Amino acid sequence: MASLIQDRLTTDQDLLQMQEGTLMRKVRSKSWKKPRYFRLQNDGMTVWHARQARGSEKPTFSISDVETVRKGHDSELLRSLADEFPLEQGFTIVFHGRRPNLDLIANSVKEAQNWMRGLQLLVDLVTSMDQKERLDQWLSDLFQRGDKNQDGRMTFEEVRRLLRLMNVEMDQEYAFGLFQEADMSNSGTLEGEEFVYFYQALTKRTEVHEMFEQFSDDGQKLTLLEFVDFLREEQKERERASDLALELIDRYEPSESGKLRHVLSLDGFLSYLCSKDGDIFNPACLPIYQDMTQPLTHYFISSSHNTYLVGDQLCGQSSVEGYIRALKRGCRCVEVDVWDGPNGEPIVYHGHTLTSRILFKDVVATVKQYAFQASEYPLILSLENHCTWEQQLTMVRHLTEILDDQLLSSTLDGLLPTQLPSPEQLKGKILVKGKKLGTLEDDLEDEEEVTEPQLERQQGSELPLGSPSEPVTLELSHLNKDKKKKSRSVLCPALSALVVYLKSVSFRSFTHSKENYHFYEISSFSETKAKSLVKEAGNEFVQHNAWQLSRVYPSGLRTDSSNYNPQELWNVGCQMVAMNMQTAGLEMDICDGLFRQNSGCGYVLKPDFLRDIQSSFNPEKPLSPFKAQTLLVQVISGQQLPKVNNTKERSIVDPLVRVEIYGIRPDTTCQETNYVENNGFNPYWGQTLCFRVLVPELAMLRFVVQDYDWKSRNDFIGQYTLPWTCMKQGETVLGSLANTLALAASLMLLSCPFPGYRHIHLLSKDGISIHPASIFVYICIREMEELQPGESEF
């Protein structure tokens, strides 16, 4: 049962040093620096810490929780301590999700390098694991947890304790029978391979075994033809079934002889069902699959509110880490609130609050570094400028010098456009959204009038602008004339010139916007105002968003950085629905779910009825030609669900599955299964849920697993959210409502599994994989026939 990691633990010098342990300083702030003894455990997957060597150790983190390791020079906090410690002795452990970074300072450069190299090696090994290797590592971790005295073998008492840790409530006599069957050495204990055998007996998937035998003539294997029939008839792969069957056998059949004979064993069949090829998310929607050549107004754009905050809106910490996290998750619109700072340097914070301050130039440098790591499509800087004239000039200098040619400071071809450019045309560019003096037309007219001598005089001015691009230098000709103007609350022309396609304008009414504004202007709405407009003038809002960009931001009452449901605003085509990305929960699950498609690039093409300036669509009153669809979900079983409370060893979950749909108001609904008592390891539900949806193009589907609690609110176990249009379903068929209800009834009555089998791999509250936790479902979508005049729906 040795894993890749265990092989390295005995040979790699860095890992050997980490297993001995190292005394380092843990740093939380400039004033909080405490010595702690850190040690890599023998499993190679967890790091524990103590207050001193040989002290009482506590778990600190798992390697699977680590995203990357940064050098001290790249740490915002450690840089602030450069006068006290050499930066080469510091490093930062960055975790997946929203967990705060861990900043450490070693006593020598050599020790710091040992830990940085060792940790990165382990992270790379975990990241590169395939499905089988991940399962092997998980089993190895399980064995380490169960082997309480760490002697490399497990007694039956240790196995019983492990079963409780694994969320299994099992009859003692039955468990002992499995134990004895696995104890092939008759030693009264289980060693490596014996434990694997015990686990396999424990995790036998009866529902999958029955399905396998249903399609296998001899019950031992699926021949190529049998597997093709399964893919064609049950998974609805249709014409590509033959080629796909060969690919899948080669990919998932564990035995070489099986691959040569083109047959699939039960283990291979189960591996396929649990793989990305058996996932509910359609793999065709994972890469860039949408048209990226349409105007920006035609896309939903992943957007962040007060990006610099990593906590609440009143006293929270401001940090460049907020920008790093948002940009690494594909966010394409980040917000920067800029105010006058000391020593002539603009600062970023939530004005008139107790939030901490960071330098504007540090934000710009961070944006430069991370802007296009997750997505090559354009990034929007939403500037909220509160600076005096002088510090606005400093802002311009930082933007132009740091961002250089990434900064878009003129129209793409120097000509007046008739619509916004596309994400494809703006690849690799950073756009500034903010207030602007005059119009784009004025800018382009002024450019034509500028002569070469005038440009030379402007470039030789005394203003501290470095070497800005042409549109910036153009505006500087006005500066000397206006030097004596009041410095506060006056927009500097040089900063104004950096706003090209995204001029901020106040919203008065849809009629006023249509008559007075241009396509390159953008209005911002509070969530309260936007929701009110959705109800009062839904169709006008849809038409408005077909030609002009809209940005929506959370209510000022959300001081705890909570979020609103973005779905209501997407329903009318609002492109930039800004979220407090530091706060996990339902709303961010929906946001993450929408932008999971299209390579996670932060741009999702809106449905055609939200891109038409003459659209008749109103989410409050949806009418034809929208074709309703019915979704049938048979929730079959669950696998290896985590414990809700790891501190209570004897506590075992009572899981249920809740299926939620978010879309237009009539489509938003939920249903749930019954709960299964005391079984988080392999619960079986076998229940079918039926949903009717009027506008599937806007629907989001969320699967939530909860631990039933009759005394209070159910506890969250895991979730997965995806767009309706990205579901991999068994089949889409045409049928009447009566036929659909009859089919649903038949599914509820029958106990055997059904076609369109998909696994849903669950995520934590933070959106991180909780492998190997999953639920097994059958999916079928039916298009409803249009009702005849006088015919009732029910």
mmCIF file of C-alpha atoms in Angstrom, residues 17 25 81 108 147 178 244 268 343 411 491 530 549 624 630 651 724 734 745:
data_model
loop_
_atom_site.group_PDB
_atom_site.id
_atom_site.type_symbol
_atom_site.label_atom_id
_atom_site.label_comp_id
_atom_site.label_asym_id
_atom_site.label_seq_id
_atom_site.Cartn_x
_atom_site.Cartn_y
_atom_site.Cartn_z
ATOM 1 C CA GLN A 17 14.945 17.097 7.680
ATOM 2 C CA ARG A 25 8.743 31.795 14.206
ATOM 3 C CA LEU A 81 9.446 42.817 8.739
ATOM 4 C CA SER A 108 18.600 30.102 8.761
ATOM 5 C CA ASP A 147 -3.047 2.713 13.489
ATOM 6 C CA LEU A 178 -14.890 -8.805 7.254
ATOM 7 C CA LEU A 244 -15.306 6.208 -26.724
ATOM 8 C CA GLY A 268 -12.532 -0.701 -14.361
ATOM 9 C CA ASN A 343 4.175 60.920 1.877
ATOM 10 C CA THR A 411 -9.226 52.602 -28.495
ATOM 11 C CA LEU A 491 -10.862 64.879 -11.695
ATOM 12 C CA ALA A 530 -31.258 46.800 -8.976
ATOM 13 C CA LEU A 549 -22.786 47.471 -19.140
ATOM 14 C CA SER A 624 -43.093 31.778 -25.156
ATOM 15 C CA THR A 630 -38.456 18.682 -16.727
ATOM 16 C CA SER A 651 -20.738 10.983 16.125
ATOM 17 C CA TRP A 724 -28.353 23.552 -16.040
ATOM 18 C CA LEU A 734 -39.863 15.181 -25.801
ATOM 19 C CA ALA A 745 -43.526 7.639 -10.594
#
